XYZ file of C-alpha atoms in Angstrom:
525
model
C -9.381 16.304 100.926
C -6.213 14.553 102.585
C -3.238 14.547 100.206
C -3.202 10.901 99.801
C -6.717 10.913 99.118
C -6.366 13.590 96.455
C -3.540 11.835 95.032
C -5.724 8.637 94.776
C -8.355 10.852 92.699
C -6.237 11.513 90.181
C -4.672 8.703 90.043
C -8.089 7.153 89.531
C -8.614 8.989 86.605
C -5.687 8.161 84.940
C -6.650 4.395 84.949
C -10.481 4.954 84.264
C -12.074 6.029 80.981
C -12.492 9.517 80.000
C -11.979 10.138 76.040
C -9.300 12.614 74.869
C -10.433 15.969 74.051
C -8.188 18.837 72.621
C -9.289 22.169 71.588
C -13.203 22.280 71.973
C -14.403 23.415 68.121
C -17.087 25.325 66.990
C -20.230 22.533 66.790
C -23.324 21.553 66.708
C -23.774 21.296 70.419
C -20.667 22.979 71.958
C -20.472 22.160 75.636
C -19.464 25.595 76.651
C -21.580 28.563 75.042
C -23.147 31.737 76.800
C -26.743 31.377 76.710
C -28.452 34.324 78.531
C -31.975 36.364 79.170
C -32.576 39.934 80.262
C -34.991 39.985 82.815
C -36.625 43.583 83.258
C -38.006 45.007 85.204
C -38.188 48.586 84.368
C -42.285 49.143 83.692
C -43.015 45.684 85.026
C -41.683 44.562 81.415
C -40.896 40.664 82.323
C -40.879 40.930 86.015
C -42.607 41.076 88.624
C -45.737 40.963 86.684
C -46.794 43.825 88.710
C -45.753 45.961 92.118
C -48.809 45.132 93.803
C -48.673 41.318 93.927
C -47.842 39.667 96.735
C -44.406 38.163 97.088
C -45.391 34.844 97.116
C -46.554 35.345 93.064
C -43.591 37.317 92.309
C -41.615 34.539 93.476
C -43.926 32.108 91.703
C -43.395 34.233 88.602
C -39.731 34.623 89.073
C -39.220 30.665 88.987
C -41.404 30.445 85.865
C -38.922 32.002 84.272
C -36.328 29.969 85.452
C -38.375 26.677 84.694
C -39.145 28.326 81.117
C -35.471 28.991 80.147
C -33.969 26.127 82.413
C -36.146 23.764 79.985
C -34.408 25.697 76.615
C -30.826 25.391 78.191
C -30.066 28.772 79.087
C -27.675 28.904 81.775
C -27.453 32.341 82.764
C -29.931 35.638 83.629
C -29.599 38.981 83.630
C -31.727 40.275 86.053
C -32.578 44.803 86.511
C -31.999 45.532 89.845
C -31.706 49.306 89.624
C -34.071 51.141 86.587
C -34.140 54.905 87.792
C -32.507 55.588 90.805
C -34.234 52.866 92.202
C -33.491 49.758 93.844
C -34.989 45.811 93.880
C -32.772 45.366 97.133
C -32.939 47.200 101.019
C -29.883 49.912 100.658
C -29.644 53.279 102.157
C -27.987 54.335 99.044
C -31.814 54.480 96.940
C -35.326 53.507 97.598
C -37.304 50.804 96.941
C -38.455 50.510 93.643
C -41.634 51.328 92.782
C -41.796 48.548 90.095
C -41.435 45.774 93.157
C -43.506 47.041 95.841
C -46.288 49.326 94.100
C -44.704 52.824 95.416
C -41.290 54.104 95.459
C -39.711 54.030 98.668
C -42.230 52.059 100.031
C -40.184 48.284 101.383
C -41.297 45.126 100.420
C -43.845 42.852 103.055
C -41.360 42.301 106.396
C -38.342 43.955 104.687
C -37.308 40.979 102.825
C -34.640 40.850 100.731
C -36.080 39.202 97.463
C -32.804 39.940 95.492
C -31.387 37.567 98.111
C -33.966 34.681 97.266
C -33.695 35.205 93.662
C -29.921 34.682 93.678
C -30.308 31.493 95.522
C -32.984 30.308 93.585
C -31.142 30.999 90.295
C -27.925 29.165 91.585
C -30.182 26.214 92.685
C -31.352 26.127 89.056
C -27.947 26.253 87.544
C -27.881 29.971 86.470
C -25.250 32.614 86.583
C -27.043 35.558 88.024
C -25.964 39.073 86.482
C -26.904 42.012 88.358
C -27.977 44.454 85.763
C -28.235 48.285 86.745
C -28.953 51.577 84.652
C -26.839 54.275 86.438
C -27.378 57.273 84.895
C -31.065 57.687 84.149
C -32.566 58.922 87.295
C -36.414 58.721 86.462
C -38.328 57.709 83.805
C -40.829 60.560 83.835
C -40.891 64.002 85.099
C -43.638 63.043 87.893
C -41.185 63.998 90.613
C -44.484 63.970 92.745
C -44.532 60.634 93.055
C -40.672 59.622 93.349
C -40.365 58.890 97.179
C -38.182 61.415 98.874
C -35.094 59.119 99.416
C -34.461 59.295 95.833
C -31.476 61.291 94.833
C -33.607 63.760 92.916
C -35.010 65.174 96.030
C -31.204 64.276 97.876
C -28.757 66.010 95.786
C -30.830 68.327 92.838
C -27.489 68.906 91.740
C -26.434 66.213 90.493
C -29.284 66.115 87.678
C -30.011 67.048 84.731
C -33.257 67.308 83.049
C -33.771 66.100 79.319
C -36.087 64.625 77.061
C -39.147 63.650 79.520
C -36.556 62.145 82.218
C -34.363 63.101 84.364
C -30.641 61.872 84.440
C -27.367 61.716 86.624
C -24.702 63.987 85.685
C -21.889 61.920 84.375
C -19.482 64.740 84.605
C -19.497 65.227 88.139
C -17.146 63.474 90.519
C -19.665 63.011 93.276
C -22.301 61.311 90.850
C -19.213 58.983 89.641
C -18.517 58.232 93.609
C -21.950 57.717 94.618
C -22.729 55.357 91.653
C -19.623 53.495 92.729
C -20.833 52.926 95.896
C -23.998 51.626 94.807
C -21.990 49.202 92.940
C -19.524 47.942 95.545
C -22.580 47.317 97.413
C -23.990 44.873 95.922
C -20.985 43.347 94.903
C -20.000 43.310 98.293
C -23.040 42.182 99.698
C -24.583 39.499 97.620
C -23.313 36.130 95.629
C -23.873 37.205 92.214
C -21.602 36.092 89.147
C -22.150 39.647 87.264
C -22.338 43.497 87.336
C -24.532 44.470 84.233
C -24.908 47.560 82.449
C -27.424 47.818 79.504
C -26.707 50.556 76.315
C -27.970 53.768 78.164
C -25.282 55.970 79.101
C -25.407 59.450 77.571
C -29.225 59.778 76.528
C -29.962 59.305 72.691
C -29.993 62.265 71.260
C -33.590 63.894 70.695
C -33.664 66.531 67.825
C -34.130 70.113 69.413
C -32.964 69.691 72.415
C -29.345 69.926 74.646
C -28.476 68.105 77.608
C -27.325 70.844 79.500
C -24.107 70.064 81.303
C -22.265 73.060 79.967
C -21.168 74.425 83.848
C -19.457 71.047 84.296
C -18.133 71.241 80.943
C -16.674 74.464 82.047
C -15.743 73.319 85.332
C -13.893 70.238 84.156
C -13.315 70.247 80.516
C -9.812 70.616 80.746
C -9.322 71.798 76.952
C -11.280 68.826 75.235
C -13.706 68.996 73.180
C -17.806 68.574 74.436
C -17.330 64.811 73.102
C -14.162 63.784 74.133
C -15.201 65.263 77.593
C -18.326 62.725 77.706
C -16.545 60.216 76.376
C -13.674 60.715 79.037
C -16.676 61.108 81.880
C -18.087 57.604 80.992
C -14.434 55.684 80.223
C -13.630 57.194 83.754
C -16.929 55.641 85.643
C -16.068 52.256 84.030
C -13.067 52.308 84.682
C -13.898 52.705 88.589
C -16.550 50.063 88.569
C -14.013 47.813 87.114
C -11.414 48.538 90.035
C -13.927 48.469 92.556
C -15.593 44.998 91.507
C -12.348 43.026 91.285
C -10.727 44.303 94.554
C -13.614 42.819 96.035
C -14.652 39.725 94.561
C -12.011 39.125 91.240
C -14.652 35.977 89.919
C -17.400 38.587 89.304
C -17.506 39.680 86.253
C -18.311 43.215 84.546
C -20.303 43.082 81.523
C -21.585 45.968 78.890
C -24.434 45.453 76.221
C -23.776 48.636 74.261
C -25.600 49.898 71.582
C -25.067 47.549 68.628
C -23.267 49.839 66.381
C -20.002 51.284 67.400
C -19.741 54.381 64.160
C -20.993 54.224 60.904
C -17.797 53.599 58.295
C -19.543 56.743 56.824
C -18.059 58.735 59.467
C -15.148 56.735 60.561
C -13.577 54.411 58.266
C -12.921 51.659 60.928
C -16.603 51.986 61.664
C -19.464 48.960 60.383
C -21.272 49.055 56.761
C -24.360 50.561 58.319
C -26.386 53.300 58.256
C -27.306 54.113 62.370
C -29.235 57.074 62.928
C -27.313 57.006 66.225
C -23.849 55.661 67.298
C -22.230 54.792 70.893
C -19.424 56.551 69.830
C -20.862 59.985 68.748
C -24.424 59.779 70.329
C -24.049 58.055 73.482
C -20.423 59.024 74.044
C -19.601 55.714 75.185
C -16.603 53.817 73.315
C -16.216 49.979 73.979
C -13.510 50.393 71.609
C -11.418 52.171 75.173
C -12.825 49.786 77.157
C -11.549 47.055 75.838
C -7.839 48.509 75.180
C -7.815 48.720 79.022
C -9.362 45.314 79.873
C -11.581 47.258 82.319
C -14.447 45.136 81.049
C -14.542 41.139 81.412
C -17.477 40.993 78.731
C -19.356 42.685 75.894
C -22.815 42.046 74.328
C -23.338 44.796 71.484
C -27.394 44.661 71.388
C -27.498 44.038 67.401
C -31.737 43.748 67.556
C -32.034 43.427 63.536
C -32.754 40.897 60.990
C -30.128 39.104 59.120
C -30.461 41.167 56.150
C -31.662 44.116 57.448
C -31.454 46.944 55.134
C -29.548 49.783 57.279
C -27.922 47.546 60.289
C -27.695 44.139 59.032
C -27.346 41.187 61.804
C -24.708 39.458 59.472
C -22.741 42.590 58.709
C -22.688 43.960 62.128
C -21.726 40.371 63.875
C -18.704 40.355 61.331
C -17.735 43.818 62.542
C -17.533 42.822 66.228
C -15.962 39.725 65.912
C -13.110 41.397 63.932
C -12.852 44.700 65.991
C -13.165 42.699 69.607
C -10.279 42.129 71.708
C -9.137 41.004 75.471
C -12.687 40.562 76.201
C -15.513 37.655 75.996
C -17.495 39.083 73.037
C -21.665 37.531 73.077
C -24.221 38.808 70.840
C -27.601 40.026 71.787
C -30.179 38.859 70.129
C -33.795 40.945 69.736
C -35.858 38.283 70.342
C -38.629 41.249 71.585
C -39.114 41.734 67.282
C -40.471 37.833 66.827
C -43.871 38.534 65.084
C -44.388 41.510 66.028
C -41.612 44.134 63.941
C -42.454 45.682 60.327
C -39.341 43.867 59.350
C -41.179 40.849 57.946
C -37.997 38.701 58.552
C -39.192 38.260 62.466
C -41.840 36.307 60.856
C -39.847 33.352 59.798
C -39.507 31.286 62.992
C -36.269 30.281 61.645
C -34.597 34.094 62.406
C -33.271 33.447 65.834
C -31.998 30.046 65.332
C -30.144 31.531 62.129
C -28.721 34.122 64.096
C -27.538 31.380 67.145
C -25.737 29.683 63.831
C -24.037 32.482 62.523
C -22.879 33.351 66.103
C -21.484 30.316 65.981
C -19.426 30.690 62.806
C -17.035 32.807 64.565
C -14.758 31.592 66.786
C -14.386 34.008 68.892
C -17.858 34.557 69.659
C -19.008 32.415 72.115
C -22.533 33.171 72.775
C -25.938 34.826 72.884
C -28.339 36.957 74.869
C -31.764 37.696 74.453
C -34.022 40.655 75.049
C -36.157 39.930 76.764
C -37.479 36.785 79.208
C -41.460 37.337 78.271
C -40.350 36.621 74.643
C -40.253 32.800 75.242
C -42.919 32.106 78.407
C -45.570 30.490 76.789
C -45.092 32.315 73.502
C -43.705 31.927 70.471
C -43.523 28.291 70.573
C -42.504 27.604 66.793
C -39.139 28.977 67.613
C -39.072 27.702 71.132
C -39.406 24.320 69.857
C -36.927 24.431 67.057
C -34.026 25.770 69.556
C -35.146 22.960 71.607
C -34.749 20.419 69.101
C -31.478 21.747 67.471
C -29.502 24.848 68.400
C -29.921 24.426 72.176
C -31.275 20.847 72.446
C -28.514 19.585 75.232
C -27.121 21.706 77.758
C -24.114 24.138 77.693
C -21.494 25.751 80.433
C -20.758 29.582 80.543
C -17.207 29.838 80.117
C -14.727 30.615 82.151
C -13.981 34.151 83.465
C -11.733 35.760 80.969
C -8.196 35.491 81.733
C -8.964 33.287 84.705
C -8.302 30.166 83.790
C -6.758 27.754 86.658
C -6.704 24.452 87.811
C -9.303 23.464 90.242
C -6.938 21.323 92.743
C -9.925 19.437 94.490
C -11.570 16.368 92.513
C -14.532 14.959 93.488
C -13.598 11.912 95.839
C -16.451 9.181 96.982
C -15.836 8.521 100.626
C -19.181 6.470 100.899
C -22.207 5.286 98.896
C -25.819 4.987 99.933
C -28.433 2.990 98.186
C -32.447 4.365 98.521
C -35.288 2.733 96.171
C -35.237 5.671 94.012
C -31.055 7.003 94.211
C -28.051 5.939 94.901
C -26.335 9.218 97.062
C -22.699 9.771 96.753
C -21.204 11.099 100.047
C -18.030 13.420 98.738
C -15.211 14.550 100.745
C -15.499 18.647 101.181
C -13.595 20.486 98.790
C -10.544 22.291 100.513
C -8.343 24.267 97.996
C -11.040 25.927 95.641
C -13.896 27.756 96.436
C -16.673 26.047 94.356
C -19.905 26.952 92.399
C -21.284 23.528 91.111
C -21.254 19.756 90.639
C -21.661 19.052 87.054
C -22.832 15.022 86.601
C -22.445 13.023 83.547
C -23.775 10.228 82.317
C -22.615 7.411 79.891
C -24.392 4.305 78.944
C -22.500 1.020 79.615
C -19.933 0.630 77.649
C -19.827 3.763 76.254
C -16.449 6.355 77.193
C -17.596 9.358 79.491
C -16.469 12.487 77.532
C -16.736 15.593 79.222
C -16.950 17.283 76.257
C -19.867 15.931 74.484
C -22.844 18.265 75.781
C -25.251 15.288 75.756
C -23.728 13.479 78.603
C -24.268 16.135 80.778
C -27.267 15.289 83.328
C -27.187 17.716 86.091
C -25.753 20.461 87.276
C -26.623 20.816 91.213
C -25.496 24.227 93.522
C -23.207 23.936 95.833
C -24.389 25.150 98.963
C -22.721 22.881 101.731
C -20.669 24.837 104.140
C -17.777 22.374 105.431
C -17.500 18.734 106.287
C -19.268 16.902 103.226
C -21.502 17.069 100.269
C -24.197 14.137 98.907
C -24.779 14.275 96.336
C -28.106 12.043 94.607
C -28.490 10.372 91.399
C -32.068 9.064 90.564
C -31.691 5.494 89.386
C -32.145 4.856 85.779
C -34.375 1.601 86.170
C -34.433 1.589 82.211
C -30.675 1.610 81.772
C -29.384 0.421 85.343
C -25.754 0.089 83.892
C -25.282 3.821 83.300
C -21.720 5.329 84.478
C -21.618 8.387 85.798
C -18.936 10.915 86.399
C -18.937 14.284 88.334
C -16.551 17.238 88.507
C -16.419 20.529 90.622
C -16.531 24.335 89.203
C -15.268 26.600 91.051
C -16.347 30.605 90.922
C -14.594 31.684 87.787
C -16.151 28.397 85.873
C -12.826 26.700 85.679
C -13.890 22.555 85.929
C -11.591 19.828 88.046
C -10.720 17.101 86.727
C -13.525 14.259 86.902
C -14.348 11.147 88.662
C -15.808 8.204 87.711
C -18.717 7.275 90.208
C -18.815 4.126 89.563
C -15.836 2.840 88.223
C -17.237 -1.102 88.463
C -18.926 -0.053 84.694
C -16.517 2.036 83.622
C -14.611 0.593 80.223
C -10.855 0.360 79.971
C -9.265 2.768 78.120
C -8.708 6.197 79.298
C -6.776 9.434 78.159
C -6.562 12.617 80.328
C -8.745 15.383 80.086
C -7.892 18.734 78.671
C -10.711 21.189 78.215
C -9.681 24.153 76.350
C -11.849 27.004 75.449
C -11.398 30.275 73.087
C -10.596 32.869 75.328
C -8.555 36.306 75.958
């Protein structure tokens, strides 16, 4: 966009209508709000349905989910791309997982990339797409016969360590920690995703009777601590390299944790929750959010708190009050066990009421902005008393992640109509190809005549369309609304990190009179 031209935009929307907003409040249908699914794939799970099918119905299957949670309002995925040692993507760094193609090792039909097509297919539908990997378990089994001999188990024996049925990676060791980076940097390097996942599984839980025996590299590198502060400082040390290595190559993508939902019981630490957890990140899993967020080496956290409201030992409501209170520089989301609906021996799952309870106590707390839920098969043609009341009230209208924590900026392009083409069906607005800002979307709104276009009233939003032009300029198409042909409509560009331009009216003929600028504020770090 020319400067005159951009200076015209905003000018623009200065004289047209826009209503004022000020600091967005917690609501009935807040306009920005994480809303996200697990996808996984370890043991065919959600996805693909099976190894064996043919690509064509694992990409069928893959967009059913989309379609299923595009239709609730979800707006972002978190897909398993790595479950043992494995991998959903061609990399000399592990083999093909055995869970996409039938056999480990073996590649998918021609070699194609299908974590490339689901990336693109999840941006077309509006999603963020958050690569989610397990690093340190290495298999799920101790079938080594049929673990393809690529995988690290056969590679480097010495880096694993055998315990409870699996194997696993050796935290301790600094070539594990450098080749897990690697795998990381890969993929961050290599393909448009908005997120680097990891899940709760770190340090194994603890099994009663037996050790997990890394007592030579305790030896080796202990350095005086103690057995746990040595994990602990093993795992702090990995995330903190994942975290340096992500934003030195692409600073929008995020770096997510979903620990396990209790931190320590106040039984044992008197900053800990009211709760009774056989096992704890802290002691059990020797992982401590707690660090991680004192060193901002995370951009999000989503403590997996799978109970019921009241639950007797962990309680939802008790445990969502602990986070909110103990969280800090970080975007903190809830996940939600959506896996328990009518099927856990806490009766509670039976009320189809639980979940949406839980999305309104999320919301209570203003500095939790969101949920996720475990996992995707929960809600595909299942369940459909509590599909249809989030549907009709928690997540009836649309919502936007928010913006990268601690990257908030001003998106210097607008949206600027350099032509306008009528069709039967559309009217196609031709924009001018955004210069300053690298961007993600065009989010459309839609007012009826006479009514103000406010950008933040969630109900206005109509679409939300990728951005996938490469240079000169973008059309954009709007069906016509034969039953309300005076609608006004406004778009706006998001960029990478989620931050929103300012908007512009479309067609400013309709628009009313009266305008204030916009300012879109959101809780954040």
């Amino acid at each position: 966009m020319t400067k005159n031209k951009l200076v015209f935009a905003l000018i623009s929307f200065i004289i047209l209508s826009f209503s004022t907003a000020i600091a967005q409040e917690k609501k009935s249908y807040p306009k920005n709000e994480f809303r996200a699914v697990w996808i996984a794939t370890v043991a065919n799970i959600d996805w693909p349905k099976s190894g064996n099918d043919p690509i064509e119905k694992q990409k069928a299957d893959y967009l059913e989910i989309l379609e299923a949670y595009k239709a609730l309002n979800y707006n972002a995925v978190i897909v398993q791309i790595r479950t043992a040692g494995d991998a959903f993507y061609p990399t000399q760094l592990a083999p093909w997982s055995k869970y996409l193609t039938g056999k480990q090792g073996e590649a998918t039909d021609g070699n194609v990339d299908l974590l490339a097509w689901m990336i693109n297919e999840t941006h077309l539908q509006g999603f963020e797409f958050h690569a989610w990997m397990n690093p340190y378990r290495a298999t799920m089994d101790l079938n080594t016969a049929q673990l393809s001999r690529e995988h690290d188990y056969y590679k480097h024996p010495e880096w694993m360590i055998k315990y409870a049925g699996k194997w696993y990676y050796n935290p301790a060791l600094p070539e594990v920690q450098k080749h897990l980076v690697a795998v990381v940097d890969e993929v961050v390097e290599r393909y448009d995703i908005d997120a680097i996942h990891f899940d709760d599984y770190f340090y194994p839980y603890k099994v009663t009777g037996e050790n997990f025996n890394d007592g030579a590299s305790f030896k080796k590198y202990g350095n005086g601590m103690s057995v746990e502060d040595f994990r602990r400082n093993n795992v702090n040390d990995f995330v903190k390299a994942v975290s340096h290595t992500i934003k030195n190559a692409k600073p929008w993508v995020q770096f997510g944790i979903s620990p396990f939902g209790v931190w320590r019981n106040k039984s044992v630490d008197p900053r800990g929750s009211d709760t009774q957890s056989g096992q704890t990140n802290y002691d059990d899993l020797f992982a401590d959010p707690m660090a991680w967020m004192e060193n901002c080496w995370i951009d999000y956290l989503v403590p997996q708190l799978y109970w019921s409201m009241e639950h007797r030992t962990a309680s939802y409501s008790k445990l969502i009050k602990w986070w909110a209170e103990n969280t800090k520089n970080v975007a903190l989301y809830i996940g939600n066990g959506s896996y328990k609906i009518n099927t856990d021996s806490d009766k509670r799952w039976f009320n189809p009421s639980e979940i949406p309870n839980q999305i309104d106590l999320t919301r209570s707390y203003p500095n939790i902005n969101g949920n996720a839920f475990f996992s995707a098969k929960v809600f595909i043609n299942k369940n459909k008393a509590v599909t249809q009341l989030l549907s009709e009230n928690q997540y009836k209208y649309p919502a936007l992640p928010y913006v990268v924590p601690n990257s908030r900026k001003i998106v210097l392009d607008v949206p600027f109509v350099c032509e306008k083409m009528e069709t039967i069906n559309s009217t196609n607005y031709v924009f001018d190809f955004p210069t300053h800002s690298k961007i993600r979307y065009i989010l459309i709104y839609a007012a009826k005549k006479g009514e103000r276009i406010d950008t933040n009233n969630a109900s206005q939003i109509i679409d939300k369309i990728a951005f996938t032009e490469k240079e000169f300029y973008i059309t954009v198409p709007i069906k016509k609304n034969f039953k309300e042909p005076e609608t006004v409509y406004a778009a706006s560009f998001i960029d990478y990190y989620g931050n929103e331009s300012l908007p512009t009216i479309l067609n400013p003929m309709l628009a009313p009179q009266i305008n204030q600028p916009l300012t879109n504020e959101e809780y954040r770090p």
